[in-house]
Amino acid sequence: MRIQVIRSGGFAGIERRAALDTNGRPDAFQLHALARDVLAAGGAEPPPGVPDGFHYEITVDTRTVHCADPDLTQAQHQLIRIILKEGT
């Protein structure tokens, strides 16, 4: 499974991208569970968010959902943190 996160917005408006392939990872089961939860909770269109907040576009294989601060679910927050930290 390939997971990609694009973070945009924020005070500086700088976009950040990272992707992670879960194949062969020891935490793949956890990442797959988070990805399922994120896909279930995310919207097809970008939500309004708040001024200077971040917007996220999360793609799991071929399906893309959107979410924004401050209304992230626990799963969205966790997956975003993992992908932006460990992804390339």
Coordinates of C-alpha atoms in Angstrom, one line a residue:
M1 CA 0.0 0.0 0.0
R2 CA 1.3 3.5 -0.9
I3 CA 0.2 6.4 1.3
Q4 CA 0.9 10.0 0.3
V5 CA 0.3 13.2 2.3
I6 CA 0.3 16.7 0.9
R7 CA 0.1 19.4 3.6
S8 CA -0.7 23.0 2.4
G9 CA -1.7 26.2 4.0
G10 CA -0.4 27.4 7.3
F11 CA 1.0 30.8 8.1
A12 CA 3.8 30.6 5.5
G13 CA 1.7 28.7 2.9
I14 CA 4.5 26.2 2.2
E15 CA 3.4 22.9 0.7
R16 CA 5.0 19.7 2.1
R17 CA 4.7 16.3 0.4
A18 CA 5.8 12.8 1.6
A19 CA 4.9 9.3 0.7
L20 CA 5.5 5.9 2.2
D21 CA 5.2 2.4 0.9
T22 CA 4.0 0.0 3.6
N23 CA 5.3 -3.2 1.9
G24 CA 7.7 -5.0 4.1
R25 CA 7.3 -2.6 7.1
P26 CA 6.9 -4.2 10.5
D27 CA 4.2 -1.6 11.3
A28 CA 2.3 -2.2 8.0
F29 CA -0.8 -3.7 9.8
Q30 CA -1.1 -0.5 12.0
L31 CA -0.6 1.8 9.0
H32 CA -3.3 -0.1 7.0
A33 CA -5.7 0.2 9.9
L34 CA -5.0 3.9 10.2
A35 CA -5.4 4.3 6.4
R36 CA -8.8 2.6 6.5
D37 CA -10.0 5.0 9.3
V38 CA -8.7 8.0 7.4
L39 CA -10.4 7.1 4.2
A40 CA -13.7 6.5 6.1
A41 CA -13.5 9.9 7.8
G42 CA -12.1 12.1 5.1
G43 CA -14.1 14.1 2.6
A44 CA -14.0 14.1 -1.2
E45 CA -13.6 17.9 -1.3
P46 CA -11.3 20.1 0.8
P47 CA -13.1 21.4 4.0
P48 CA -13.0 25.1 4.7
G49 CA -10.6 24.8 7.7
V50 CA -9.4 27.9 9.6
P51 CA -7.2 30.9 8.7
D52 CA -3.5 29.9 8.8
G53 CA -4.5 26.2 9.4
F54 CA -3.2 23.3 7.5
H55 CA -5.1 21.4 4.8
Y56 CA -4.3 17.8 4.0
E57 CA -4.7 15.7 0.9
I58 CA -4.2 12.0 1.8
T59 CA -4.0 9.4 -1.0
V60 CA -4.1 5.7 -0.2
D61 CA -3.2 3.8 -3.4
T62 CA -5.6 5.5 -5.8
R63 CA -8.2 7.0 -3.4
T64 CA -7.8 10.6 -2.2
V65 CA -9.5 12.3 0.8
H66 CA -9.2 15.7 2.3
C67 CA -9.2 17.0 5.9
A68 CA -8.1 20.2 7.7
D69 CA -7.0 21.6 11.0
P70 CA -8.5 21.8 13.6
D71 CA -10.9 19.0 12.8
L72 CA -8.6 16.1 12.4
T73 CA -9.6 12.7 13.8
Q74 CA -7.0 10.8 15.9
A75 CA -6.3 8.4 13.0
Q76 CA -5.8 11.3 10.6
H77 CA -3.4 13.1 13.0
Q78 CA -1.5 9.9 13.6
L79 CA -1.1 8.9 9.9
I80 CA -0.2 12.4 8.9
R81 CA 2.5 12.6 11.6
I82 CA 4.0 9.2 10.6
I83 CA 4.0 9.9 6.8
L84 CA 5.4 13.4 7.1
K85 CA 8.1 12.2 9.5
E86 CA 9.2 9.0 7.9
G87 CA 8.1 9.4 4.2
T88 CA 10.2 10.5 1.4

